[in-house]
XYZ file of C-alpha atoms in Angstrom:
553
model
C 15.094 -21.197 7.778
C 13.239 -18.411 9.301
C 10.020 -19.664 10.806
C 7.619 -18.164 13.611
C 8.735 -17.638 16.779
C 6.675 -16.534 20.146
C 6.652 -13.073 21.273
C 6.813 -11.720 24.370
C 4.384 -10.467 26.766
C 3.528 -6.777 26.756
C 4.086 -7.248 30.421
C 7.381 -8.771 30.652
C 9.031 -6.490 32.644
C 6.359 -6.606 35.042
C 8.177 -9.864 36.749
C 12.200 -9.639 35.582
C 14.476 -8.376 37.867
C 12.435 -8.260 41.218
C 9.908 -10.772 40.678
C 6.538 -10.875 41.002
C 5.599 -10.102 44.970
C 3.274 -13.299 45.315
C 1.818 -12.414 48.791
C 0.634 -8.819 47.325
C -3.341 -8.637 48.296
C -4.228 -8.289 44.799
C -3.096 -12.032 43.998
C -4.931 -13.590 46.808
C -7.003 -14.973 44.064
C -4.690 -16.896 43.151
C -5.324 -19.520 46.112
C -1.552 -20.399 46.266
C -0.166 -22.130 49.390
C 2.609 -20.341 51.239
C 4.808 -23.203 49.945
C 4.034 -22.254 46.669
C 4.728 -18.656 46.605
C 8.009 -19.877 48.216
C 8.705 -21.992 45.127
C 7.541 -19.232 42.668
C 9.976 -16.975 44.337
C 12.723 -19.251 44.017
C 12.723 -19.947 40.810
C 12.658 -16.046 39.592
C 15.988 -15.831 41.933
C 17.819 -18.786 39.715
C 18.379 -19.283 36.408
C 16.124 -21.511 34.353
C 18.645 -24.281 33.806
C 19.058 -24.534 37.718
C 15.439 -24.950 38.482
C 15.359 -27.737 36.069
C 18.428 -29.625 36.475
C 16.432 -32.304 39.305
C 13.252 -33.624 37.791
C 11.388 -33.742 40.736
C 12.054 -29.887 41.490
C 10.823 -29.642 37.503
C 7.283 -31.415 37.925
C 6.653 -29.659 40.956
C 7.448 -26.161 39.784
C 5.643 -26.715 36.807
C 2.228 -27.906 38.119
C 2.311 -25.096 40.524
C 2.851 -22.850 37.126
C -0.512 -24.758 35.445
C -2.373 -24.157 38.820
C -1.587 -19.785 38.318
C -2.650 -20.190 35.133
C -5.680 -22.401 35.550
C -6.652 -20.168 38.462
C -5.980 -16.722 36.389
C -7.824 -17.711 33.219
C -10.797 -19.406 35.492
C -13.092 -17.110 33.746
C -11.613 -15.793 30.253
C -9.404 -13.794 28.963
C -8.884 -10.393 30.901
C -9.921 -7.222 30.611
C -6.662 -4.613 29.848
C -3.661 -7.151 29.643
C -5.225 -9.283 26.748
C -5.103 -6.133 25.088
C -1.902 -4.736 25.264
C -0.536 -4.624 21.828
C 2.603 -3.038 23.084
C 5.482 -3.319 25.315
C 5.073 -1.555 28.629
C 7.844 -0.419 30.896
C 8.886 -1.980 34.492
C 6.637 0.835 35.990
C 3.968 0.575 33.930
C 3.651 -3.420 34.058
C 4.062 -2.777 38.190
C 1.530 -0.868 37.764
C -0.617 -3.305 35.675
C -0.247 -5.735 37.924
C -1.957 -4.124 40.668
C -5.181 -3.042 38.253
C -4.998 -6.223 35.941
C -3.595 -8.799 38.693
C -4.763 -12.036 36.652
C -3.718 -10.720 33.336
C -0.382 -10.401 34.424
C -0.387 -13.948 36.645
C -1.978 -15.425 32.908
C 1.194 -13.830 30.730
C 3.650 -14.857 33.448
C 2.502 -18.428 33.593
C 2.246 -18.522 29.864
C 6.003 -16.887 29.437
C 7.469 -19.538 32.066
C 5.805 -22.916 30.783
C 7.448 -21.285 27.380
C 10.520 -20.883 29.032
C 10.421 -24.389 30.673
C 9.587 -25.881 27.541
C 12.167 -24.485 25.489
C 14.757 -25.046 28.151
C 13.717 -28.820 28.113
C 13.856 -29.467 24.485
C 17.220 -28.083 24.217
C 18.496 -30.589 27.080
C 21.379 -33.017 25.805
C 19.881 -36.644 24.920
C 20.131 -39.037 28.223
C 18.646 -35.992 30.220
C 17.343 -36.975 33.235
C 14.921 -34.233 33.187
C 13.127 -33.990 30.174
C 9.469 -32.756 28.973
C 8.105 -36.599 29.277
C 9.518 -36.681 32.977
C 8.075 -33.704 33.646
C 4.757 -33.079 32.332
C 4.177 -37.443 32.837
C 3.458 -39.485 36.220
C 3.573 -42.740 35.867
C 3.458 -42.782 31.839
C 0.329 -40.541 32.296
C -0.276 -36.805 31.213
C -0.743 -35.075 34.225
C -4.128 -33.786 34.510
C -3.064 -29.893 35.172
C -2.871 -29.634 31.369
C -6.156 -28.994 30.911
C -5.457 -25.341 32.049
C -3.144 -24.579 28.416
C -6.639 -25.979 26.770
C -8.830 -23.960 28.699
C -6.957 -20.799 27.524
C -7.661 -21.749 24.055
C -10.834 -22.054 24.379
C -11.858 -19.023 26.322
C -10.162 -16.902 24.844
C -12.346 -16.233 22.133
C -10.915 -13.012 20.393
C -8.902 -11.698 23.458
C -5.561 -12.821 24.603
C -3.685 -13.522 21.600
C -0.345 -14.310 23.774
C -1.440 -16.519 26.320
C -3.917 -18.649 23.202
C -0.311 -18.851 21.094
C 1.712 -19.336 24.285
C -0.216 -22.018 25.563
C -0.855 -23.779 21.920
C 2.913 -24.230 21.690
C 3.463 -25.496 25.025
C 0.779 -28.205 24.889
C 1.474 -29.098 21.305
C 5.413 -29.600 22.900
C 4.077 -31.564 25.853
C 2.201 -34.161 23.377
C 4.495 -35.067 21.326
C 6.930 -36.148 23.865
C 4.487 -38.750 24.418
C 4.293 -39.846 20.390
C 6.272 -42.597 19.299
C 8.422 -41.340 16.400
C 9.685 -38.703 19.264
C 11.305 -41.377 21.749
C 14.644 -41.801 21.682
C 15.947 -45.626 22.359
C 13.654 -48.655 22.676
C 9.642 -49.059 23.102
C 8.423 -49.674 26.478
C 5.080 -50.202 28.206
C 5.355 -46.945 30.216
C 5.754 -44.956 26.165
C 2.821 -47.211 25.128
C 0.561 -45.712 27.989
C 2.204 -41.985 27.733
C 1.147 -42.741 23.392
C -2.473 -43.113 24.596
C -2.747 -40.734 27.178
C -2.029 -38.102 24.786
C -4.114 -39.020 22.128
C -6.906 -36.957 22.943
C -5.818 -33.872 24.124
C -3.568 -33.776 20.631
C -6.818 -34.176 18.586
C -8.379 -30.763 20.610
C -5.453 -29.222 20.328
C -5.568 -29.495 16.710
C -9.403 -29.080 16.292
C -8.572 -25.574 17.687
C -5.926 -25.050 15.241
C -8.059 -26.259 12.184
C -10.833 -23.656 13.976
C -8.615 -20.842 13.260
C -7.698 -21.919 9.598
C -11.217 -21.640 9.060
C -10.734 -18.019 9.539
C -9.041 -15.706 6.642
C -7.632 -13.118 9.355
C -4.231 -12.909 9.767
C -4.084 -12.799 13.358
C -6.086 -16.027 13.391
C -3.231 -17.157 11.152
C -0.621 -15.859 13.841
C -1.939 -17.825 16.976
C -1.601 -21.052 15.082
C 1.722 -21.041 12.566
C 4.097 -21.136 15.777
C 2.413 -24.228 16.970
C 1.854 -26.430 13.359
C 5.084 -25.623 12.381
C 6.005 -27.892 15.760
C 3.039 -30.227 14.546
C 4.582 -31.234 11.550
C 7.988 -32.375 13.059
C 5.565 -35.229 14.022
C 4.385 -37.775 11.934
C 1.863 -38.520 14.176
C 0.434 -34.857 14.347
C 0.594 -34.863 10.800
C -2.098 -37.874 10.263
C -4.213 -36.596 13.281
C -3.774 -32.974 11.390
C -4.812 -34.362 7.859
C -7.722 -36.420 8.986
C -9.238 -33.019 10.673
C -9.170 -31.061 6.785
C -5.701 -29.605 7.395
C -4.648 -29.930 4.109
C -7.802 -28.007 2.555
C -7.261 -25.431 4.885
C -3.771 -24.926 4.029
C -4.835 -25.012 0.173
C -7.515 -22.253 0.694
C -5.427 -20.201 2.354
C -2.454 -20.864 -0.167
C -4.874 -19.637 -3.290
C -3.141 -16.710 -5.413
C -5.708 -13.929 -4.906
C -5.092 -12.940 -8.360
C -7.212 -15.656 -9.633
C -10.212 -14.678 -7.407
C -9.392 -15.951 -3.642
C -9.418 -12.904 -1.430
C -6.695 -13.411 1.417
C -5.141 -11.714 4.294
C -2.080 -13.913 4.440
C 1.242 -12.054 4.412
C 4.779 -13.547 2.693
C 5.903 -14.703 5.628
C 2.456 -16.370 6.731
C 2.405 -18.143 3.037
C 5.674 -19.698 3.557
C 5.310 -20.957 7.143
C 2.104 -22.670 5.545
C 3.363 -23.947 2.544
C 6.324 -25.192 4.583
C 3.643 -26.815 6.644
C 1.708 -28.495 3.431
C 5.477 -29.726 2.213
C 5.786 -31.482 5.509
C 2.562 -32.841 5.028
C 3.537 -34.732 1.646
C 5.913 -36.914 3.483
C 2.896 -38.933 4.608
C 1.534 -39.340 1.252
C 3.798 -42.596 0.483
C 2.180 -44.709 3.910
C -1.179 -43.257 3.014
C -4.038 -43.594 0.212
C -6.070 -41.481 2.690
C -3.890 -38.143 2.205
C -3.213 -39.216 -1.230
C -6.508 -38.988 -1.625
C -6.592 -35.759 0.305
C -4.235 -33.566 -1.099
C -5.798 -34.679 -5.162
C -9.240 -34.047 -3.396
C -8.580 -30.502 -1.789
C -6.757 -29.358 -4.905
C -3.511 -28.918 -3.062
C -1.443 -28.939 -5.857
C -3.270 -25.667 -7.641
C -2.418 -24.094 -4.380
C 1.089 -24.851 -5.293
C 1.570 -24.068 -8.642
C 0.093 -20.678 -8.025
C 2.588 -20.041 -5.593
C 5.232 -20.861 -8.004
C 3.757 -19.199 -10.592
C 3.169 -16.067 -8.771
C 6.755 -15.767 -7.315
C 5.917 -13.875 -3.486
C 9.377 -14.321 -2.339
C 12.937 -17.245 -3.577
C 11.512 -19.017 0.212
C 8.050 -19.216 -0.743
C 9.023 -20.768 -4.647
C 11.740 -23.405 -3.123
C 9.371 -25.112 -0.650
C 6.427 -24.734 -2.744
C 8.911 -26.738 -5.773
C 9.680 -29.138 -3.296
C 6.399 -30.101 -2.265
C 5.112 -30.572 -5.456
C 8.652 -32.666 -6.574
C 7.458 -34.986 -3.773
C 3.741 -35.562 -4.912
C 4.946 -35.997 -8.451
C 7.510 -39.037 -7.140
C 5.287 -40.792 -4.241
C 3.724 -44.156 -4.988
C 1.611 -46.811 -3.336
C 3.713 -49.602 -2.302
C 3.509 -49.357 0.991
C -0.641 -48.472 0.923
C -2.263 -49.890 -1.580
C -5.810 -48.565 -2.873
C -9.138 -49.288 -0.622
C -11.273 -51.938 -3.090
C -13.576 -49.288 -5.087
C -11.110 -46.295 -4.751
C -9.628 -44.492 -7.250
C -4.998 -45.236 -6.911
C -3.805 -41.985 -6.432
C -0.140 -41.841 -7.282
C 2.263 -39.695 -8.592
C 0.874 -39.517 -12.292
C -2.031 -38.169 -10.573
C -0.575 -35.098 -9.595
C 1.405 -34.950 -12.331
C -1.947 -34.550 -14.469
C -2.841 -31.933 -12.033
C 0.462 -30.456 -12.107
C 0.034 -30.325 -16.888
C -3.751 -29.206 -15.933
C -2.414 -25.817 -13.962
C 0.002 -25.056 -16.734
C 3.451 -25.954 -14.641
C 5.050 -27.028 -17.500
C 4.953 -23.442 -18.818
C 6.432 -21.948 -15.190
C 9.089 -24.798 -14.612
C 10.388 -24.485 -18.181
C 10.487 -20.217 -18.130
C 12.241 -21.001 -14.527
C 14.959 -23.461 -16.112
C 16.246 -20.570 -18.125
C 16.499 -18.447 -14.910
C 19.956 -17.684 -12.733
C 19.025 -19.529 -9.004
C 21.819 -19.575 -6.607
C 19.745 -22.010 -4.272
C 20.898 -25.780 -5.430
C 17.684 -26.798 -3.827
C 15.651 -24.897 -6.477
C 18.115 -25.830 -9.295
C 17.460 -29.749 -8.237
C 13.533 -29.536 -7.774
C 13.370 -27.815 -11.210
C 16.059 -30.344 -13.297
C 13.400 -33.115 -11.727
C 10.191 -31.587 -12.215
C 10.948 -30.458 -15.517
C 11.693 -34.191 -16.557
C 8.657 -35.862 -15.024
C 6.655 -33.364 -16.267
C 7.451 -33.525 -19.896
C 7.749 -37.523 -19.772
C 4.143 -37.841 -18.158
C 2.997 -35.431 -20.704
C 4.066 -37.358 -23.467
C 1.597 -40.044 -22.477
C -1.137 -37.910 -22.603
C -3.726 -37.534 -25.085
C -5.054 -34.067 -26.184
C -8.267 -35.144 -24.315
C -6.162 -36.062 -21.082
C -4.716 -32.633 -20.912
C -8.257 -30.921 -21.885
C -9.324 -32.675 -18.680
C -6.289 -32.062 -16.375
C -7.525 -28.444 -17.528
C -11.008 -28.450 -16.538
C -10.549 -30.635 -13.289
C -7.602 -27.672 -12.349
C -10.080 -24.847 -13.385
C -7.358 -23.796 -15.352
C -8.889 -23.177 -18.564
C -6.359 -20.693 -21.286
C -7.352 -20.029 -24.955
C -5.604 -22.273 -27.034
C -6.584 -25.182 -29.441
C -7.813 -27.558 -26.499
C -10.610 -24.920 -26.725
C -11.132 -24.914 -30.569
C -14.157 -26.254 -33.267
C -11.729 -29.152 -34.231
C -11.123 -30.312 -30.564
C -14.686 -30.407 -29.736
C -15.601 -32.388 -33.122
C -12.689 -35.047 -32.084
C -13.335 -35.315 -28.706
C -17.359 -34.934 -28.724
C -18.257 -38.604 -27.125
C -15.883 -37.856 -24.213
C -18.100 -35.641 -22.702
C -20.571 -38.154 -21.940
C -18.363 -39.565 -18.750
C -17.444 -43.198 -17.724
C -20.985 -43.903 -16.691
C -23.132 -42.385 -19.606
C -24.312 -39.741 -17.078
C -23.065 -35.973 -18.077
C -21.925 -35.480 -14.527
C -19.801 -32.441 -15.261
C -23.240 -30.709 -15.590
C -26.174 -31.819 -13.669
C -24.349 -31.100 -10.410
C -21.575 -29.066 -10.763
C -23.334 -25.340 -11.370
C -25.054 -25.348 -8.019
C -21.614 -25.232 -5.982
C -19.917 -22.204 -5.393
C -16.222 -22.566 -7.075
C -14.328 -23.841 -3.481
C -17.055 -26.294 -2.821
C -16.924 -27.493 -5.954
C -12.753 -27.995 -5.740
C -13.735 -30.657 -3.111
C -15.988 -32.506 -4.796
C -14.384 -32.873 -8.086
C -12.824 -36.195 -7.733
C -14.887 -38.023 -6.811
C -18.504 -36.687 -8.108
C -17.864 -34.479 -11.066
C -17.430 -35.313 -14.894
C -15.953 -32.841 -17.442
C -18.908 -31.569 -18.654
C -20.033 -30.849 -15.321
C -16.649 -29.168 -14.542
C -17.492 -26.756 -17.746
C -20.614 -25.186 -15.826
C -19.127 -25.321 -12.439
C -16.095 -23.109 -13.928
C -18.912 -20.840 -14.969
C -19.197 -19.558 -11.805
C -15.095 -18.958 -11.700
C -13.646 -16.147 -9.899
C -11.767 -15.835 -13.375
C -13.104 -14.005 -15.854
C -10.996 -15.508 -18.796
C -11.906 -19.272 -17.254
C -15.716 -17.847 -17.483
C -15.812 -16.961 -20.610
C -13.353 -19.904 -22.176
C -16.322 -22.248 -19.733
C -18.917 -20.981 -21.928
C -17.308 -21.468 -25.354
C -16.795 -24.841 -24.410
C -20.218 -25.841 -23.584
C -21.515 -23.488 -26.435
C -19.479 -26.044 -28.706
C -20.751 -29.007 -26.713
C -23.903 -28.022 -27.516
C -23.506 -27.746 -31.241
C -21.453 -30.701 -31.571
C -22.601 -33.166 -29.255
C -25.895 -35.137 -30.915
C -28.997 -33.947 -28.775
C -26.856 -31.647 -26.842
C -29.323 -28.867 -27.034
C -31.686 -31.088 -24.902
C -28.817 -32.288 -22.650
C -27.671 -28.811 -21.510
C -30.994 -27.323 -21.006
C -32.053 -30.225 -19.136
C -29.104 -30.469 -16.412
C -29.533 -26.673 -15.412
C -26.132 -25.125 -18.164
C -28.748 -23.061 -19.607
C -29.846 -21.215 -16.547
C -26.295 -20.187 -15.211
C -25.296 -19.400 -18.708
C -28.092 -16.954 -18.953
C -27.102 -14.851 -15.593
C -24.156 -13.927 -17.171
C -25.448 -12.158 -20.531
C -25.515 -9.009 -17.981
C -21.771 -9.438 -17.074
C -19.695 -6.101 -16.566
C -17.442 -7.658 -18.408
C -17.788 -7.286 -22.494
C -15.788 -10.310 -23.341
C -17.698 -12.617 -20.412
C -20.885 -11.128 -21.856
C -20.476 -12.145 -25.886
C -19.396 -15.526 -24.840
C -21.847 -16.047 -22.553
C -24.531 -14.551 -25.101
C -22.897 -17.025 -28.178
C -23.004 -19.983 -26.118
C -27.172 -19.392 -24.802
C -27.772 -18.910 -28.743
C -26.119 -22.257 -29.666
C -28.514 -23.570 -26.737
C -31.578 -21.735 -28.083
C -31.100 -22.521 -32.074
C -31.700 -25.748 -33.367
C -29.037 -25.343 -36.430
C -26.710 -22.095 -34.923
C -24.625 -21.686 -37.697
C -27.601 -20.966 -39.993
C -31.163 -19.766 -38.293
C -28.966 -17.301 -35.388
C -31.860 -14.446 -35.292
C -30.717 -10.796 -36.848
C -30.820 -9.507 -33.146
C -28.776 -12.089 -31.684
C -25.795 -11.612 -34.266
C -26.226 -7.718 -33.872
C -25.789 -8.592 -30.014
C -22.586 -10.523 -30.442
C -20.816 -6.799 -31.248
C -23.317 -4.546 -29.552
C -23.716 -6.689 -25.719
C -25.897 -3.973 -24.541
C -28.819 -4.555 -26.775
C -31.932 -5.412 -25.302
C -32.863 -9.010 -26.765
C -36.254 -10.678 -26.322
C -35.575 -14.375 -26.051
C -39.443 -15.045 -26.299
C -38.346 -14.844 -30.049
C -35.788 -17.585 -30.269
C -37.361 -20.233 -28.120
């Protein structure tokens, strides 16, 4: 599995080899002790394993490593060294660190807590030096932490090494003090180390979730390193959840071919879909991400990514995430009183809605050599087809809509809408799919359709699609709403379909445009079918006509 790793610093060579002089006039800012510098330049004269192997020697070495950086990043990120894109020679990094002196202490610090982290974590079990015994007193975090947060927060757009260095070393730090990380049995001393890192792991991953807000792919970069460690964690993954992890991950995880504009590269896509998978495992002990991954319409994000094909990586883990939605249940957390259950047949509506029948069967007949793939798709392709059995033509029409997956077919025919007609009203009487649903922009309106949104609502909220096709099939459907629903004239024009309906008659698109133009005529025309005006039919083949709709009102 090739995942993220961390890269090194542009000024690497600055310290390797001789070391970095730490009584040089330009580090005097620094404020370092002369026992310190003594300890600094020990440990560049022995190998890392050496400097580790007594746990004392570890702490100490490593708070003096949080004081350089603490002291180096006092004030942000630096001027030339946070800039560096590329690797500089020994001369030219000796020659850094006399212009740039705290950029260089910052990248050092950063590269050796990495180094000291990594060293730790590959230590044999019944270590006595491990990351809890280092970077904990007494069961406690040791306060010189704060310094790795500090460097995520100021460094704003500038030192992309040290913000990704520093992530990974304090999201390392905290889970050592998690529960479902300790190796043998509970004591009070874990129970304290559990609590003193509850905190600084929920900052640590409200700065993450601040960079998924972002569509760059550097933002991307400075995070994927340090969720991918996240996500060995149970705990990481609730605390990660309950900040709107899993809607970022979704957003980013949209196939830009149906509209979402992203920056995300092949790799990027399967580090986070690898980190959504992850994520699933906590859907079994938890209505809450049930609820979460139905609500941020994680499993569109999926089947896109299946259905789009970016790389054989990318397909397998997005298959197995979405073979693990379609087989968790609720047994072991049961449904808040007045909450919709989300189970498995929840998703697996979802899954029907976005058309993954039609991928997972076109992928059976395909050669895979991974027996992963071959697995997911033998049990996908049977839960799938079972659950879809059990569903009625209007269950699928609404898996559909809720997916904003809408394709021509006969779920979008005359007959449908004259068997399904009194569906459209909604459980409570209230039209819901309309008389909210047009004023959200498409993403907004992704998280919101569980639990506010009714079909017909859905139909004029999917009017404002990034799709084209799902436009124009939108206004079909409410155009036959409309003409077969008793009153419906007065229903659509009342709850705003009328108005959005009408700003696409000027569409660039001819298709978009007659549909849109038919369905604001079945609005306008008491009996369609028999009193459409001469200029509105002439319209229907000519879109560019000039129509006054003074005449048909």
């Amino acid at each position: 599995m090739s995942l993220s790793t961390l890269p090194q610093s542009p000024v690497l060579a600055g310290w390797q080899g001789q070391g970095v002089r730490w009584d040089e006039a330009c580090l005097q800012k620094l404020r370092l002790t002369p026992q310190e510098k003594r300890a600094l330049t020990a440990v560049e004269a022995n190998p890392i394993d050496y400097t580790l192997n007594n746990s004392e020697d570890a702490a100490a070495i490593c708070r003096i490593v949080l004081k350089v950086l603490s002291e180096s990043n006092a004030s942000g990120p630096s001027s030339r060294v946070s800039r560096l894109s590329g690797s500089l020679s020994q001369i030219e990094a000796r020659q850094m660190l006399t212009a740039d002196p705290m950029g260089v202490s910052c990248h050092y610090a950063v590269s050796k807590l990495c180094d000291i982290v990594l060293c730790l974590k590959e230590k044999k079990a019944g270590s006595a030096v491990t990351i809890g015994s280092t970077f904990y007193s007494d069961g406690n975090l040791i306060d010189e932490w704060r310094a790795l947060l500090r460097v995520l927060h100021l460094g704003g757009s500038g030192d992309a090494f040290a913000q990704r260095g520093a992530a990974y070393c304090l999201a390392s730090i905290l889970m050592a003090a998690c529960p479902s990380q300790q190796s043998g049995a509970r004591t009070k001393e874990h129970d304290c180390s559990s609590r003193s890192a509850e905190e600084p792991l929920q900052a640590l991953i409200s700065w993450i979730t601040s960079q998924l807000q972002s569509s760059s792919s550097l933002s991307l970069s400075l995070v994927t390193p340090t969720l991918i460690a996240l996500m060995s964690c149970p705990e990481a993954r609730i605390v990660f959840s309950n900040s709107g992890g899993i809607g970022y991950l979704s957003r980013h995880l949209r196939n830009p071919r149906a509209g979402h504009k992203s920056t995300v590269t092949v790799q990027q896509m399967y580090e986070l879909c690898f980190c959504l998978w992850a994520l699933t495992y906590e859907c079994n002990g938890s209505w809450s991400i049930r609820n979460t991954f139905h609500r941020d319409n994680a499993v569109n994000s999926l089947v896109d990514l299946v259905s789009s094909a970016p790389r054989e990586k990318v397909v397998r883990v997005a298959l197995s995430a979405l073979r693990t939605l379609a087989q968790c249940d609720a047994e072991n957390s049961p449904c808040p009183a007045g909450k919709r259950e989300i189970t498995g047949s929840t998703y697996l509506s979802d899954m029907i809605g976005c058309g993954l029948i039609k991928y997972v069967d076109q992928m059976k007949e395909r050669h895979w050599t991974d027996p992963d793939i071959i697995d997911d798709l033998s049990v996908l392709h049977r839960v799938l087809h079972e659950n879809f059995k059990e569903m009625t033509r209007w269950d699928v029409y609404f898996a559909e809509v809720q997916q904003g997956q809408l394709a021509w077919g006969h779920l979008h025919s005359e007959r449908f809408f004259k068997e399904n007609i009194r569906q459209f009203e909604g459980p409570n009487g209230d039209f819901y799919v309309v008389k909210v649903g047009y004023t959200f922009g498409l993403l907004v309106w992704m998280s919101l359709i569980a639990e506010h949104f009714s079909d017909f609502q859905l139909l004029v909220a999917l009017t404002a699609s990034n799709d084209e096709e799902v436009q124009s099939i939108a206004c079909y459907d409410l155009g036959e709403f409309v003409r077969h629903y008793p009153n419906g004239r007065a229903i659509a024009r009342s709850l705003g379909a009328k108005d959005i309906v009408m700003k696409l008659v000027d569409h660039p698109n001819k298709e978009l445009q007659r549909h849109a133009l038919t369905a604001i005529s079945k609005m306008m025309v008491m009996n369609w079918a028999v009193r459409i005006p001469l200029e509105i039919s002439m319209s229907l083949s000519e879109p560019n006509l000039n129509i006054s709709w003074q005449a048909v009102n």
